């Protein structure tokens, strides 16, 4: 049996939550390996809606859920989310939740800095989720982060706090903000420490053990390849590597453990926040798709930008992330349209491109080249086999498959777990 790594192949919000939940019900462990509580994964199970940001999606089905070292962890957000999900009847305990003890923490000072920078940037802002993700990763690579394991040693934290606060005080002074209130920070950490430490452990060791026992492991990516710090639409990206390769480094297993790479792809395109979006629709068609697709952010409630399917970026994402097969989601949102368009290439200053160039100005300027296909009037919602789909929807899916040079493994036809058409089972491949 293979392990499976799930990643978003667009700008996030591809519907990973449902697919991961569907796979999680057959996995023995689910691992988050990057990002933090900027992610928003919605699961609908028997009509009950679970909104997760930081917890791996396996938690709802009682599967061992692991927050790997590649995640940046806000301990207060973790507590709030655990309490919220427990309030929905899910039991969360150290047997089914483990947090890497080498995870860097997101602190209130990171959230402060995220907000201060975005406000100062004005129209040049990234449009972050405001959760402090970027500043926390900066402190991680700057070697001044406070990590989960430090919560067990708060009495000897002073030298680390000195380093961290010296850096933040200088930055805060530039924004006319008072220095960090160290005493308050330390008190807050003392208060939250016992809660987090209950779940803390070297998760690489736990994963080694479950792997040795033959467990099926599901690696749950957050955001999408186009938001990757290296491969995305820089600087309008998140601060972690969102590609499949991060599953290994962000959990403490080798690259040979990551298995089948399932790219989640929405049947159209959305993006939240600023940055280039070649196929963006600002007309009534885009508005209609956004409304039918409920395109509002799970985390921030912001309205998502909407556009036609862009085969260029998905082909690029599949190559960069070594995608074995894709799960195509939200096809039902396109039901009823007279025609549907697919972007097959870009035009830029007289040249044709079959990829998205790296430079931000070029990304902003490329013009999509479209192929137009007939739409379908029949409903695809809740279809559970390919034979249930209208002929034009099948043609659309087949054309996507050709253009992205990657097979379609699953098609999702509603938010419900079982409304899924399976062509190839990632766990059996
Ligand atoms: P940050 O991750 O909060 O720093 O935000 C950086 C960029 O990534 C912004 O454009 C956000 O809207 C985007 N982003 C972060 N997390 C998600 C997500 O889970 N889905 C979609 N976009 C996201």
CSV table of C-alpha atoms and ligand atoms in Angstrom, one decimal:
chain,number,residue,atom,x,y,z
A,1,UNK,CA,0.0,0.0,0.0
A,2,UNK,CA,1.3,3.4,-0.9
A,3,UNK,CA,1.3,6.6,1.2
A,4,UNK,CA,-0.4,9.6,-0.3
A,5,UNK,CA,0.6,13.2,-0.4
A,6,UNK,CA,-2.2,15.7,-1.1
A,7,UNK,CA,-1.3,19.2,-2.4
A,8,UNK,CA,-3.2,22.1,-3.9
A,9,UNK,CA,-2.2,22.7,-7.5
A,10,UNK,CA,-3.6,26.2,-7.9
A,11,UNK,CA,-3.7,29.1,-5.4
A,12,UNK,CA,-5.2,27.2,-2.5
A,13,UNK,CA,-8.9,26.6,-1.7
A,14,UNK,CA,-9.1,23.8,-4.3
A,15,UNK,CA,-11.3,21.7,-2.0
A,16,UNK,CA,-8.5,19.7,-0.3
A,17,UNK,CA,-10.5,19.3,2.9
A,18,UNK,CA,-13.1,17.1,1.5
A,19,UNK,CA,-10.6,14.9,-0.5
A,20,UNK,CA,-8.3,14.6,2.5
A,21,UNK,CA,-11.2,13.7,4.7
A,22,UNK,CA,-12.3,11.1,2.2
A,23,UNK,CA,-8.8,9.6,2.1
A,24,UNK,CA,-8.3,10.0,5.8
A,25,UNK,CA,-11.1,7.7,6.5
A,26,UNK,CA,-8.9,4.9,5.0
A,27,UNK,CA,-5.5,6.2,6.3
A,28,UNK,CA,-3.8,5.3,9.6
A,29,UNK,CA,-2.2,8.7,10.1
A,30,UNK,CA,-2.7,12.2,8.6
A,31,UNK,CA,0.2,14.7,8.7
A,32,UNK,CA,0.3,18.4,8.2
A,33,UNK,CA,3.8,19.4,7.0
A,34,UNK,CA,3.8,23.2,6.3
A,35,UNK,CA,1.8,26.4,6.8
A,36,UNK,CA,-0.2,27.1,9.8
A,37,UNK,CA,-3.7,28.3,10.7
A,38,UNK,CA,-3.7,30.4,7.5
A,39,UNK,CA,-5.2,27.2,5.9
A,40,UNK,CA,-8.9,26.6,5.9
A,41,UNK,CA,-10.2,23.1,5.3
A,42,UNK,CA,-14.0,22.5,5.3
A,43,UNK,CA,-15.3,19.0,5.8
A,44,UNK,CA,-18.9,18.1,5.4
A,45,UNK,CA,-19.8,14.8,7.0
A,46,UNK,CA,-23.4,13.7,7.2
A,47,UNK,CA,-24.5,17.3,6.9
A,48,UNK,CA,-22.2,18.4,9.7
A,49,UNK,CA,-19.7,21.1,8.7
A,50,UNK,CA,-16.3,21.1,10.3
A,51,UNK,CA,-13.9,24.0,9.6
A,52,UNK,CA,-10.3,23.2,10.3
A,53,UNK,CA,-7.3,25.5,10.1
A,54,UNK,CA,-4.5,23.9,11.9
A,55,UNK,CA,-5.7,20.4,12.9
A,56,UNK,CA,-5.0,17.7,10.3
A,57,UNK,CA,-8.3,16.7,8.6
A,58,UNK,CA,-8.0,13.1,10.0
A,59,UNK,CA,-8.9,14.4,13.4
A,60,UNK,CA,-12.6,14.3,12.6
A,61,UNK,CA,-12.6,10.6,11.8
A,62,UNK,CA,-10.5,9.8,14.8
A,63,UNK,CA,-7.4,9.0,12.7
A,64,UNK,CA,-4.0,9.7,14.2
A,65,UNK,CA,-3.3,13.3,13.3
A,66,UNK,CA,0.2,14.8,13.3
A,67,UNK,CA,1.3,18.4,13.1
A,68,UNK,CA,4.8,18.2,11.7
A,69,UNK,CA,7.8,20.3,12.3
A,70,UNK,CA,7.3,22.2,9.0
A,71,UNK,CA,4.2,23.8,10.4
A,72,UNK,CA,4.3,27.1,12.3
A,73,UNK,CA,2.1,26.7,15.3
A,74,UNK,CA,0.1,29.3,17.1
A,75,UNK,CA,-0.6,27.6,20.5
A,76,UNK,CA,-3.6,29.8,21.3
A,77,UNK,CA,-5.1,29.0,17.9
A,78,UNK,CA,-4.5,25.3,18.5
A,79,UNK,CA,-6.3,25.4,21.8
A,80,UNK,CA,-9.3,27.4,20.4
A,81,UNK,CA,-9.6,25.0,17.5
A,82,UNK,CA,-9.3,21.9,19.6
A,83,UNK,CA,-12.0,23.3,21.9
A,84,UNK,CA,-14.3,24.2,18.9
A,85,UNK,CA,-14.0,20.7,17.3
A,86,UNK,CA,-14.4,19.0,20.7
A,87,UNK,CA,-17.6,21.1,21.0
A,88,UNK,CA,-18.8,19.4,17.8
A,89,UNK,CA,-18.5,16.0,19.5
A,90,UNK,CA,-15.0,14.9,18.4
A,91,UNK,CA,-12.7,13.5,21.1
A,92,UNK,CA,-9.1,15.0,20.8
A,93,UNK,CA,-6.4,13.5,23.0
A,94,UNK,CA,-2.7,12.6,22.9
A,95,UNK,CA,-3.5,9.3,21.3
A,96,UNK,CA,-5.0,10.8,18.2
A,97,UNK,CA,-3.1,14.2,18.1
A,98,UNK,CA,0.7,14.7,18.1
A,99,UNK,CA,2.5,18.0,17.7
A,100,UNK,CA,6.2,18.1,16.7
A,101,UNK,CA,8.3,19.3,19.5
A,102,UNK,CA,10.5,21.1,17.0
A,103,UNK,CA,7.7,23.2,15.6
A,104,UNK,CA,8.4,27.0,15.7
A,105,UNK,CA,5.7,29.0,17.5
A,106,UNK,CA,3.6,31.8,16.1
A,107,UNK,CA,3.5,34.5,18.8
A,108,UNK,CA,1.3,37.6,19.2
A,109,UNK,CA,4.3,39.7,18.1
A,110,UNK,CA,4.3,37.9,14.7
A,111,UNK,CA,0.6,38.7,14.2
A,112,UNK,CA,1.4,42.3,15.1
A,113,UNK,CA,4.2,42.5,12.5
A,114,UNK,CA,2.1,40.9,9.8
A,115,UNK,CA,-0.6,43.5,10.3
A,116,UNK,CA,1.8,46.5,10.6
A,117,UNK,CA,3.6,45.5,7.4
A,118,UNK,CA,0.4,45.0,5.4
A,119,UNK,CA,-1.0,48.3,6.6
A,120,UNK,CA,2.3,50.1,5.7
A,121,UNK,CA,2.4,48.5,2.3
A,122,UNK,CA,-1.0,50.1,1.3
A,123,UNK,CA,-1.9,49.0,-2.2
A,124,UNK,CA,1.3,47.0,-2.5
A,125,UNK,CA,0.1,44.6,0.3
A,126,UNK,CA,0.3,40.8,-0.2
A,127,UNK,CA,-3.2,40.4,1.2
A,128,UNK,CA,-2.0,37.9,3.9
A,129,UNK,CA,-4.4,36.1,6.2
A,130,UNK,CA,-3.0,38.3,9.0
A,131,UNK,CA,-2.1,35.2,11.1
A,132,UNK,CA,1.6,36.0,11.5
A,133,UNK,CA,2.7,33.2,9.3
A,134,UNK,CA,5.4,35.1,7.4
A,135,UNK,CA,7.1,36.7,10.4
A,136,UNK,CA,7.1,33.3,12.3
A,137,UNK,CA,8.9,31.6,9.4
A,138,UNK,CA,11.3,34.5,9.2
A,139,UNK,CA,12.2,34.0,12.8
A,140,UNK,CA,12.6,30.2,12.2
A,141,UNK,CA,15.2,30.7,9.4
A,142,UNK,CA,16.7,33.6,11.4
A,143,UNK,CA,17.3,31.1,14.2
A,144,UNK,CA,15.5,33.1,16.8
A,145,UNK,CA,12.2,31.2,17.0
A,146,UNK,CA,10.7,29.9,20.2
A,147,UNK,CA,9.7,26.3,19.6
A,148,UNK,CA,7.3,23.9,21.1
A,149,UNK,CA,10.1,22.1,23.1
A,150,UNK,CA,11.0,25.5,24.6
A,151,UNK,CA,7.7,25.5,26.4
A,152,UNK,CA,9.1,22.8,28.7
A,153,UNK,CA,12.1,25.1,29.6
A,154,UNK,CA,10.5,28.5,30.1
A,155,UNK,CA,12.7,29.2,33.2
A,156,UNK,CA,15.8,29.3,31.0
A,157,UNK,CA,14.2,31.1,28.0
A,158,UNK,CA,15.9,34.5,28.8
A,159,UNK,CA,18.8,34.3,26.3
A,160,UNK,CA,16.4,33.3,23.5
A,161,UNK,CA,13.9,36.0,24.4
A,162,UNK,CA,16.8,38.5,24.3
A,163,UNK,CA,17.6,37.6,20.7
A,164,UNK,CA,14.0,37.5,19.6
A,165,UNK,CA,13.0,40.7,21.3
A,166,UNK,CA,16.1,42.6,20.1
A,167,UNK,CA,15.1,41.9,16.6
A,168,UNK,CA,11.4,42.6,17.1
A,169,UNK,CA,12.0,45.8,19.1
A,170,UNK,CA,14.1,47.2,16.3
A,171,UNK,CA,11.4,46.4,13.8
A,172,UNK,CA,8.6,47.7,16.0
A,173,UNK,CA,10.5,51.0,16.6
A,174,UNK,CA,10.4,51.5,12.8
A,175,UNK,CA,6.6,51.4,13.0
A,176,UNK,CA,6.5,53.6,16.1
A,177,UNK,CA,5.3,50.7,18.2
A,178,UNK,CA,6.4,50.1,21.8
A,179,UNK,CA,8.9,47.3,22.5
A,180,UNK,CA,7.7,43.8,23.1
A,181,UNK,CA,6.1,43.3,26.6
A,182,UNK,CA,8.4,40.4,27.6
A,183,UNK,CA,6.8,39.8,30.9
A,184,UNK,CA,3.3,39.4,29.3
A,185,UNK,CA,4.7,37.2,26.6
A,186,UNK,CA,6.4,34.9,29.1
A,187,UNK,CA,3.2,34.8,31.2
A,188,UNK,CA,1.1,33.9,28.2
A,189,UNK,CA,3.5,31.2,27.3
A,190,UNK,CA,3.5,29.8,30.9
A,191,UNK,CA,-0.3,29.7,30.7
A,192,UNK,CA,-0.5,27.9,27.4
A,193,UNK,CA,2.5,25.5,27.8
A,194,UNK,CA,0.7,22.6,29.6
A,195,UNK,CA,-1.9,22.4,26.9
A,196,UNK,CA,0.5,22.2,24.1
A,197,UNK,CA,3.0,20.0,25.9
A,198,UNK,CA,0.3,17.3,26.3
A,199,UNK,CA,0.6,16.6,22.6
A,200,UNK,CA,4.3,17.4,22.0
A,201,UNK,CA,6.7,14.7,21.0
A,202,UNK,CA,9.4,14.0,18.4
A,203,UNK,CA,6.9,13.1,15.7
A,204,UNK,CA,9.6,11.8,13.3
A,205,UNK,CA,9.9,8.9,15.8
A,206,UNK,CA,6.2,8.3,16.0
A,207,UNK,CA,6.0,8.3,12.2
A,208,UNK,CA,9.0,5.9,11.9
A,209,UNK,CA,7.1,3.6,14.2
A,210,UNK,CA,3.8,3.7,12.4
A,211,UNK,CA,5.5,3.4,9.1
A,212,UNK,CA,7.3,0.3,10.3
A,213,UNK,CA,4.0,-1.2,11.4
A,214,UNK,CA,2.8,-0.8,7.8
A,215,UNK,CA,0.5,2.2,8.4
A,216,UNK,CA,-0.9,4.1,5.4
A,217,UNK,CA,0.2,7.7,5.9
A,218,UNK,CA,-1.6,10.7,4.3
A,219,UNK,CA,0.4,13.9,4.0
A,220,UNK,CA,-2.0,16.9,4.0
A,221,UNK,CA,-0.6,20.0,2.2
A,222,UNK,CA,-2.0,23.5,2.7
A,223,UNK,CA,-2.4,26.4,0.3
A,224,UNK,CA,-1.3,25.6,-3.3
A,225,UNK,CA,1.8,25.4,-5.5
A,226,UNK,CA,1.2,28.9,-7.0
A,227,UNK,CA,1.6,30.2,-3.4
A,228,UNK,CA,4.9,28.4,-2.8
A,229,UNK,CA,7.7,30.6,-1.6
A,230,UNK,CA,10.0,29.4,-4.4
A,231,UNK,CA,7.7,28.3,-7.2
A,232,UNK,CA,4.7,30.6,-6.7
A,233,UNK,CA,3.8,34.1,-7.9
A,234,UNK,CA,6.5,35.7,-5.8
A,235,UNK,CA,6.2,38.0,-3.8
A,236,UNK,CA,2.4,37.3,-3.7
A,237,UNK,CA,2.9,34.0,-2.0
A,238,UNK,CA,2.8,32.4,1.4
A,239,UNK,CA,6.1,31.9,3.4
A,240,UNK,CA,6.5,28.1,3.2
A,241,UNK,CA,7.1,25.5,0.4
A,242,UNK,CA,3.7,24.2,-0.5
A,243,UNK,CA,5.0,21.7,-3.0
A,244,UNK,CA,4.9,17.9,-2.4
A,245,UNK,CA,8.6,17.7,-1.6
A,246,UNK,CA,8.0,19.5,1.6
A,247,UNK,CA,6.0,16.5,3.0
A,248,UNK,CA,9.3,14.8,3.8
A,249,UNK,CA,11.3,17.7,5.3
A,250,UNK,CA,8.2,19.0,7.1
A,251,UNK,CA,7.4,15.8,8.9
A,252,UNK,CA,10.7,14.0,9.4
A,253,UNK,CA,10.4,11.2,6.9
A,254,UNK,CA,12.5,10.7,3.8
A,255,UNK,CA,11.2,11.6,0.3
A,256,UNK,CA,10.6,7.9,-0.4
A,257,UNK,CA,7.8,7.9,2.1
A,258,UNK,CA,5.6,10.5,0.4
A,259,UNK,CA,4.1,8.0,-2.1
A,260,UNK,CA,1.4,8.9,-4.6
A,261,UNK,CA,1.1,12.7,-5.1
A,262,UNK,CA,-2.5,13.7,-5.5
A,263,UNK,CA,-2.8,17.3,-6.8
A,264,UNK,CA,-6.2,18.9,-5.9
A,265,UNK,CA,-7.5,21.0,-8.8
A,266,UNK,CA,-10.6,23.1,-8.9
A,267,UNK,CA,-12.6,22.9,-12.2
A,268,UNK,CA,-12.1,26.7,-12.5
A,269,UNK,CA,-9.6,29.0,-10.8
A,270,UNK,CA,-9.7,31.1,-7.6
A,271,UNK,CA,-7.3,33.2,-5.6
A,272,UNK,CA,-7.6,35.2,-2.4
A,273,UNK,CA,-5.4,38.2,-1.7
A,274,UNK,CA,-3.3,40.2,-4.2
A,275,UNK,CA,-1.2,39.1,-7.1
A,276,UNK,CA,-1.3,38.1,-10.8
A,277,UNK,CA,-4.2,36.0,-12.0
A,278,UNK,CA,-4.2,35.7,-15.8
A,279,UNK,CA,-7.7,34.1,-16.3
A,280,UNK,CA,-9.5,36.3,-13.7
A,281,UNK,CA,-13.1,37.1,-14.6
A,282,UNK,CA,-14.5,40.4,-13.4
A,283,UNK,CA,-17.8,40.1,-15.2
A,284,UNK,CA,-21.2,38.5,-14.4
A,285,UNK,CA,-19.9,35.0,-15.4
A,286,UNK,CA,-17.2,35.2,-12.8
A,287,UNK,CA,-19.7,36.6,-10.2
A,288,UNK,CA,-22.1,33.7,-10.9
A,289,UNK,CA,-19.3,31.1,-10.5
A,290,UNK,CA,-18.2,32.7,-7.3
A,291,UNK,CA,-21.7,32.7,-5.9
A,292,UNK,CA,-22.5,29.1,-6.9
A,293,UNK,CA,-19.1,28.0,-5.6
A,294,UNK,CA,-19.5,29.9,-2.3
A,295,UNK,CA,-16.1,31.4,-2.9
A,296,UNK,CA,-15.5,33.1,0.4
A,297,UNK,CA,-12.3,32.3,2.5
A,298,UNK,CA,-12.8,29.8,5.3
A,299,UNK,CA,-10.2,31.7,7.4
A,300,UNK,CA,-10.8,35.3,6.7
A,301,UNK,CA,-14.2,35.4,5.1
A,302,UNK,CA,-12.7,37.4,2.2
A,303,UNK,CA,-14.4,37.1,-1.2
A,304,UNK,CA,-12.2,35.0,-3.6
A,305,UNK,CA,-11.3,36.2,-7.0
A,306,UNK,CA,-12.6,33.8,-9.7
A,307,UNK,CA,-11.5,32.9,-13.2
A,308,UNK,CA,-11.5,30.3,-16.0
A,309,UNK,CA,-9.5,27.1,-15.7
A,310,UNK,CA,-5.9,27.8,-16.4
A,311,UNK,CA,-4.2,24.6,-17.8
A,312,UNK,CA,-0.8,26.4,-18.0
A,313,UNK,CA,-0.4,26.9,-14.3
A,314,UNK,CA,-1.8,23.5,-13.4
A,315,UNK,CA,0.5,21.7,-15.9
A,316,UNK,CA,3.4,23.7,-14.3
A,317,UNK,CA,2.3,22.8,-10.7
A,318,UNK,CA,1.9,19.1,-11.6
A,319,UNK,CA,5.5,19.1,-13.0
A,320,UNK,CA,7.0,20.9,-10.1
A,321,UNK,CA,5.2,18.8,-7.5
A,322,UNK,CA,5.6,15.5,-9.3
A,323,UNK,CA,1.8,15.0,-9.3
A,324,UNK,CA,0.8,11.4,-10.0
A,325,UNK,CA,-2.8,12.1,-10.6
A,326,UNK,CA,-5.3,14.9,-9.9
A,327,UNK,CA,-8.6,15.2,-8.0
A,328,UNK,CA,-10.9,17.6,-9.9
A,329,UNK,CA,-13.2,19.4,-7.6
A,330,UNK,CA,-16.3,21.6,-7.9
A,331,UNK,CA,-17.2,20.6,-11.4
A,332,UNK,CA,-20.9,21.1,-10.5
A,333,UNK,CA,-20.3,24.8,-10.0
A,334,UNK,CA,-19.9,25.1,-13.8
A,335,UNK,CA,-23.3,23.4,-14.5
A,336,UNK,CA,-25.7,25.5,-16.6
A,337,UNK,CA,-23.1,27.6,-18.4
A,338,UNK,CA,-23.5,28.0,-22.2
A,339,UNK,CA,-19.8,27.7,-22.7
A,340,UNK,CA,-16.6,27.1,-20.7
A,341,UNK,CA,-13.1,28.3,-21.4
A,342,UNK,CA,-9.7,26.8,-20.7
A,343,UNK,CA,-6.5,28.8,-20.9
A,344,UNK,CA,-4.0,26.8,-23.0
A,345,UNK,CA,-1.1,29.4,-23.2
A,346,UNK,CA,-0.2,33.0,-22.7
A,347,UNK,CA,0.6,35.9,-25.0
A,348,UNK,CA,3.3,38.3,-23.8
A,349,UNK,CA,4.7,41.1,-26.0
A,350,UNK,CA,4.2,39.2,-29.2
A,351,UNK,CA,5.5,35.9,-27.9
A,352,UNK,CA,3.5,32.8,-26.9
A,353,UNK,CA,4.4,31.1,-23.6
A,354,UNK,CA,3.5,27.6,-22.5
A,355,UNK,CA,4.5,28.3,-18.9
A,356,UNK,CA,4.1,31.2,-16.4
A,357,UNK,CA,7.3,33.2,-16.5
A,358,UNK,CA,9.0,34.0,-13.2
A,359,UNK,CA,9.2,37.8,-13.2
A,360,UNK,CA,6.3,39.5,-11.4
A,361,UNK,CA,5.8,42.1,-14.1
A,362,UNK,CA,5.6,39.4,-16.8
A,363,UNK,CA,3.1,37.4,-14.7
A,364,UNK,CA,1.0,40.5,-14.3
A,365,UNK,CA,1.0,41.2,-18.1
A,366,UNK,CA,0.5,37.8,-19.7
A,367,UNK,CA,-2.7,37.5,-21.6
A,368,UNK,CA,-4.5,34.1,-21.7
A,369,UNK,CA,-5.1,32.2,-24.9
A,370,UNK,CA,-8.4,30.4,-24.6
A,371,UNK,CA,-10.0,27.4,-26.0
A,372,UNK,CA,-13.8,27.5,-25.8
A,373,UNK,CA,-15.9,24.4,-25.2
A,374,UNK,CA,-19.7,23.8,-25.1
A,375,UNK,CA,-21.1,23.9,-21.6
A,376,UNK,CA,-23.7,21.5,-20.2
A,377,UNK,CA,-27.2,22.2,-18.9
A,378,UNK,CA,-27.6,19.0,-16.9
A,379,UNK,CA,-26.5,18.7,-13.3
A,380,UNK,CA,-23.3,17.0,-12.4
A,381,UNK,CA,-24.0,17.5,-8.6
A,382,UNK,CA,-23.8,14.3,-6.6
A,383,UNK,CA,-22.8,12.1,-9.5
A,384,UNK,CA,-21.0,9.0,-8.3
A,385,UNK,CA,-19.9,7.5,-11.6
A,386,UNK,CA,-18.5,8.8,-14.9
A,387,UNK,CA,-21.6,7.5,-16.6
A,388,UNK,CA,-23.7,9.9,-14.5
A,389,UNK,CA,-21.9,12.9,-16.0
A,390,UNK,CA,-23.2,14.9,-19.1
A,391,UNK,CA,-21.2,14.2,-22.3
A,392,UNK,CA,-19.9,17.8,-22.4
A,393,UNK,CA,-18.7,17.6,-18.8
A,394,UNK,CA,-16.8,14.4,-19.7
A,395,UNK,CA,-15.2,16.2,-22.7
A,396,UNK,CA,-14.2,19.1,-20.5
A,397,UNK,CA,-12.5,16.8,-18.0
A,398,UNK,CA,-10.8,14.8,-20.7
A,399,UNK,CA,-9.5,18.0,-22.3
A,400,UNK,CA,-8.1,19.2,-18.9
A,401,UNK,CA,-6.4,15.9,-18.5
A,402,UNK,CA,-4.7,16.2,-21.9
A,403,UNK,CA,-3.6,19.8,-21.4
A,404,UNK,CA,-2.1,19.3,-17.9
A,405,UNK,CA,-0.4,16.0,-19.0
A,406,UNK,CA,-1.5,14.3,-15.8
A,407,UNK,CA,-4.3,11.8,-15.3
A,408,UNK,CA,-7.5,12.5,-13.4
A,409,UNK,CA,-7.8,10.1,-10.5
A,410,UNK,CA,-10.9,11.5,-8.8
A,411,UNK,CA,-13.8,13.9,-9.6
A,412,UNK,CA,-15.6,15.5,-6.7
A,413,UNK,CA,-19.2,16.4,-7.4
A,414,UNK,CA,-20.4,18.0,-4.1
A,415,UNK,CA,-19.0,18.8,-0.7
A,416,UNK,CA,-20.3,15.5,0.7
A,417,UNK,CA,-17.7,12.8,1.3
A,418,UNK,CA,-19.3,10.2,-0.8
A,419,UNK,CA,-20.1,12.3,-3.9
A,420,UNK,CA,-16.9,11.3,-5.5
A,421,UNK,CA,-16.1,9.5,-8.7
A,422,UNK,CA,-13.0,7.3,-8.4
A,423,UNK,CA,-10.9,6.5,-11.4
A,424,UNK,CA,-7.7,5.4,-9.7
A,425,UNK,CA,-7.3,4.8,-6.0
A,426,UNK,CA,-4.3,6.7,-4.8
A,427,UNK,CA,-3.8,4.3,-1.8
A,428,UNK,CA,-3.8,1.3,-4.2
A,429,UNK,CA,-1.5,2.7,-6.9
B,1,LIG,P1,-0.1,34.3,4.5
B,1,LIG,O1,0.1,32.8,4.3
B,1,LIG,O2,-1.1,34.6,5.6
B,1,LIG,O3,1.2,34.9,4.7
B,1,LIG,O4,-0.7,34.9,3.2
B,1,LIG,C1,0.1,35.0,2.0
B,1,LIG,C2,-0.8,34.7,0.7
B,1,LIG,O5,-1.3,33.4,0.8
B,1,LIG,C3,-2.1,35.6,0.7
B,1,LIG,O6,-2.4,35.8,-0.7
B,1,LIG,C4,-3.2,34.6,1.3
B,1,LIG,O7,-4.4,35.0,0.8
B,1,LIG,C5,-2.7,33.3,0.7
B,1,LIG,N1,-3.1,32.2,1.5
B,1,LIG,C6,-2.6,31.8,2.7
B,1,LIG,N2,-3.3,30.7,3.1
B,1,LIG,C7,-4.2,30.4,2.2
B,1,LIG,C8,-5.1,29.3,2.0
B,1,LIG,O8,-5.2,28.4,2.8
B,1,LIG,N3,-5.9,29.3,0.9
B,1,LIG,C9,-5.8,30.3,0.0
B,1,LIG,N4,-4.9,31.3,0.0
B,1,LIG,C10,-4.1,31.3,1.1
